[in-house]
């Protein structure tokens, strides 16, 4: 089923929903473990599951395989990420045809980051320069439901928030049915993104990206790479527990619970959890929020 239709159903019923994002593990052992975890997490009733496209196109075969397996054996709706990094148009077409043949219905279309060791994104020969081009290609040639990325604090390469948001508008014009945000830790940034979207007439659903923090150094690294900020008060607490991962994980659960609760209180129906292939934190957060299930928005 197309995720856009599912989202429309939740909206019609005034209900919240959430999705879980996983990345393909490197080893077969890791893959088996992850499938067991996904099996357990299916009972949390996510609206859908995302599988990332490995940076620079690495693990791309695994992404497609995982999507097929999860949809077929776990009965979950799946969204496959696809990036343009190191991908010629012919390779992109091949992946999309394979996805279509296997009844996958949903693609998150991304440009991707520059490959490791490169500062700037350089398209593959004859390849797409931006997600906008990938979206246009998929919309013109396939029937997938399409999603695209947006950035509450602006994309790292962008000169300013309005320019960045105008490109998001172009993503929607080129076929994105809904948007998923980069991770953020200050809900005000998300609310401001929603205001910019409204001003520019972007009227597709925007799903809020939440990453429950697991480890101080890891989250500092992630946020510095993707340009999201850690609010000072949160950072002070992270520093306090820099050598205590259990304490940081509990702090992450508590923080994310409050973030999601506030989003839902403000009528934001959809939340996307960057699960990082772990189930403990997200299960706890949903438990704190008296879920699983899809509750009425207050
Ligand atoms: P674009 O939309 O192309 O934007 C890149 C930059 O170019 C921005 O500064 C934008 O303002 C500007 N821009 C956009 N369109 C145009 C245009 N037409 N002309 C000129 N400038 C333009 N990475 C992975 O490798 N694998 C994944 O699975 C993955 N999943 C992600 C999921 C989500 C929800 C998010 C938010 C990010 C994900 N990423 C993933 C990271 C993503 O690849 C990077 O953020 C990347 O740097 C930008 O991708 P994009 O699709 O937003 O690019």
PDB file of C-alpha atoms and ligand atoms in Angstrom, residues 52-53 55 81 83 108 110-113 130-132 149 151 155 157-158 164 167 170-171 180-182 274, ligand 1:
ATOM      1  CA  UNK A  52      18.347   3.317   4.461  1.00  0.00           C
ATOM      2  CA  UNK A  53      20.483   3.336   1.343  1.00  0.00           C
ATOM      3  CA  UNK A  55      26.262   5.997   2.157  1.00  0.00           C
ATOM      4  CA  UNK A  81      15.598   4.958   0.633  1.00  0.00           C
ATOM      5  CA  UNK A  83      20.275   8.116  -3.141  1.00  0.00           C
ATOM      6  CA  UNK A 108      12.357   8.075  -0.130  1.00  0.00           C
ATOM      7  CA  UNK A 110      17.459  11.556  -1.770  1.00  0.00           C
ATOM      8  CA  UNK A 111      20.523  13.094  -3.308  1.00  0.00           C
ATOM      9  CA  UNK A 112      22.804  11.513  -0.710  1.00  0.00           C
ATOM     10  CA  UNK A 113      25.975  12.829   0.897  1.00  0.00           C
ATOM     11  CA  UNK A 130      19.746  16.809  -6.676  1.00  0.00           C
ATOM     12  CA  UNK A 131      16.851  14.942  -5.133  1.00  0.00           C
ATOM     13  CA  UNK A 132      14.565  17.175  -7.218  1.00  0.00           C
ATOM     14  CA  UNK A 149      13.896  14.979   3.027  1.00  0.00           C
ATOM     15  CA  UNK A 151      15.680  20.113   7.320  1.00  0.00           C
ATOM     16  CA  UNK A 155      20.627  21.568   5.062  1.00  0.00           C
ATOM     17  CA  UNK A 157      25.192  23.138   2.357  1.00  0.00           C
ATOM     18  CA  UNK A 158      22.372  25.639   2.158  1.00  0.00           C
ATOM     19  CA  UNK A 164      16.553  25.587   1.328  1.00  0.00           C
ATOM     20  CA  UNK A 167      14.048  23.582  -2.950  1.00  0.00           C
ATOM     21  CA  UNK A 170      10.439  22.032  -5.738  1.00  0.00           C
ATOM     22  CA  UNK A 171      10.689  18.490  -4.341  1.00  0.00           C
ATOM     23  CA  UNK A 180      10.485  13.485   6.465  1.00  0.00           C
ATOM     24  CA  UNK A 181      12.737  15.736   8.514  1.00  0.00           C
ATOM     25  CA  UNK A 182      16.327  15.464   9.573  1.00  0.00           C
ATOM     26  CA  UNK A 274      15.745   6.928  13.712  1.00  0.00           C
TER      27      UNK A 274
HETATM   28  P1  LIG B   1      18.956  17.731  -1.976  1.00  0.00           P
HETATM   29  O1  LIG B   1      17.507  17.922  -1.834  1.00  0.00           O
HETATM   30  O2  LIG B   1      19.498  17.580  -3.358  1.00  0.00           O
HETATM   31  O3  LIG B   1      19.657  18.959  -1.237  1.00  0.00           O
HETATM   32  C1  LIG B   1      21.064  19.078  -1.107  1.00  0.00           C
HETATM   33  C2  LIG B   1      21.446  20.562  -1.077  1.00  0.00           C
HETATM   34  O4  LIG B   1      21.178  21.165  -2.340  1.00  0.00           O
HETATM   35  C3  LIG B   1      20.654  21.392  -0.066  1.00  0.00           C
HETATM   36  O5  LIG B   1      21.528  22.367   0.442  1.00  0.00           O
HETATM   37  C4  LIG B   1      19.534  22.029  -0.894  1.00  0.00           C
HETATM   38  O6  LIG B   1      19.119  23.277  -0.357  1.00  0.00           O
HETATM   39  C5  LIG B   1      20.180  22.185  -2.248  1.00  0.00           C
HETATM   40  N1  LIG B   1      19.249  21.923  -3.356  1.00  0.00           N
HETATM   41  C6  LIG B   1      18.198  21.047  -3.364  1.00  0.00           C
HETATM   42  N2  LIG B   1      17.634  21.009  -4.586  1.00  0.00           N
HETATM   43  C7  LIG B   1      18.345  21.850  -5.373  1.00  0.00           C
HETATM   44  C8  LIG B   1      18.266  22.221  -6.750  1.00  0.00           C
HETATM   45  N3  LIG B   1      17.334  21.706  -7.559  1.00  0.00           N
HETATM   46  N4  LIG B   1      19.180  23.101  -7.234  1.00  0.00           N
HETATM   47  C9  LIG B   1      20.137  23.622  -6.436  1.00  0.00           C
HETATM   48  N5  LIG B   1      20.262  23.318  -5.115  1.00  0.00           N
HETATM   49  C10 LIG B   1      19.382  22.429  -4.590  1.00  0.00           C
HETATM   50  N6  LIG B   1      21.710   9.538   3.223  1.00  0.00           N
HETATM   51  C11 LIG B   1      22.080   8.325   2.736  1.00  0.00           C
HETATM   52  O7  LIG B   1      23.189   8.174   2.203  1.00  0.00           O
HETATM   53  N7  LIG B   1      21.240   7.240   2.813  1.00  0.00           N
HETATM   54  C12 LIG B   1      19.999   7.334   3.366  1.00  0.00           C
HETATM   55  O8  LIG B   1      19.259   6.345   3.409  1.00  0.00           O
HETATM   56  C13 LIG B   1      19.583   8.581   3.903  1.00  0.00           C
HETATM   57  N8  LIG B   1      18.368   8.736   4.471  1.00  0.00           N
HETATM   58  C14 LIG B   1      17.960   9.968   4.914  1.00  0.00           C
HETATM   59  C15 LIG B   1      16.668  10.117   5.422  1.00  0.00           C
HETATM   60  C16 LIG B   1      16.225  11.365   5.867  1.00  0.00           C
HETATM   61  C17 LIG B   1      14.832  11.504   6.400  1.00  0.00           C
HETATM   62  C18 LIG B   1      17.097  12.484   5.809  1.00  0.00           C
HETATM   63  C19 LIG B   1      16.644  13.823   6.292  1.00  0.00           C
HETATM   64  C20 LIG B   1      18.390  12.349   5.299  1.00  0.00           C
HETATM   65  C21 LIG B   1      18.828  11.099   4.841  1.00  0.00           C
HETATM   66  N9  LIG B   1      20.105  10.918   4.292  1.00  0.00           N
HETATM   67  C22 LIG B   1      20.487   9.685   3.799  1.00  0.00           C
HETATM   68  C23 LIG B   1      21.054  12.044   4.243  1.00  0.00           C
HETATM   69  C24 LIG B   1      20.939  12.841   2.907  1.00  0.00           C
HETATM   70  O9  LIG B   1      21.401  12.026   1.860  1.00  0.00           O
HETATM   71  C25 LIG B   1      21.777  14.096   3.047  1.00  0.00           C
HETATM   72  O10 LIG B   1      21.170  14.966   3.949  1.00  0.00           O
HETATM   73  C26 LIG B   1      22.157  14.788   1.744  1.00  0.00           C
HETATM   74  O11 LIG B   1      23.250  15.665   2.017  1.00  0.00           O
HETATM   75  C27 LIG B   1      21.071  15.615   1.093  1.00  0.00           C
HETATM   76  O12 LIG B   1      20.073  14.850   0.556  1.00  0.00           O
HETATM   77  P2  LIG B   1      18.757  15.580  -0.038  1.00  0.00           P
HETATM   78  O13 LIG B   1      17.948  14.544  -0.675  1.00  0.00           O
HETATM   79  O14 LIG B   1      18.123  16.426   0.992  1.00  0.00           O
HETATM   80  O15 LIG B   1      19.471  16.491  -1.148  1.00  0.00           O
END
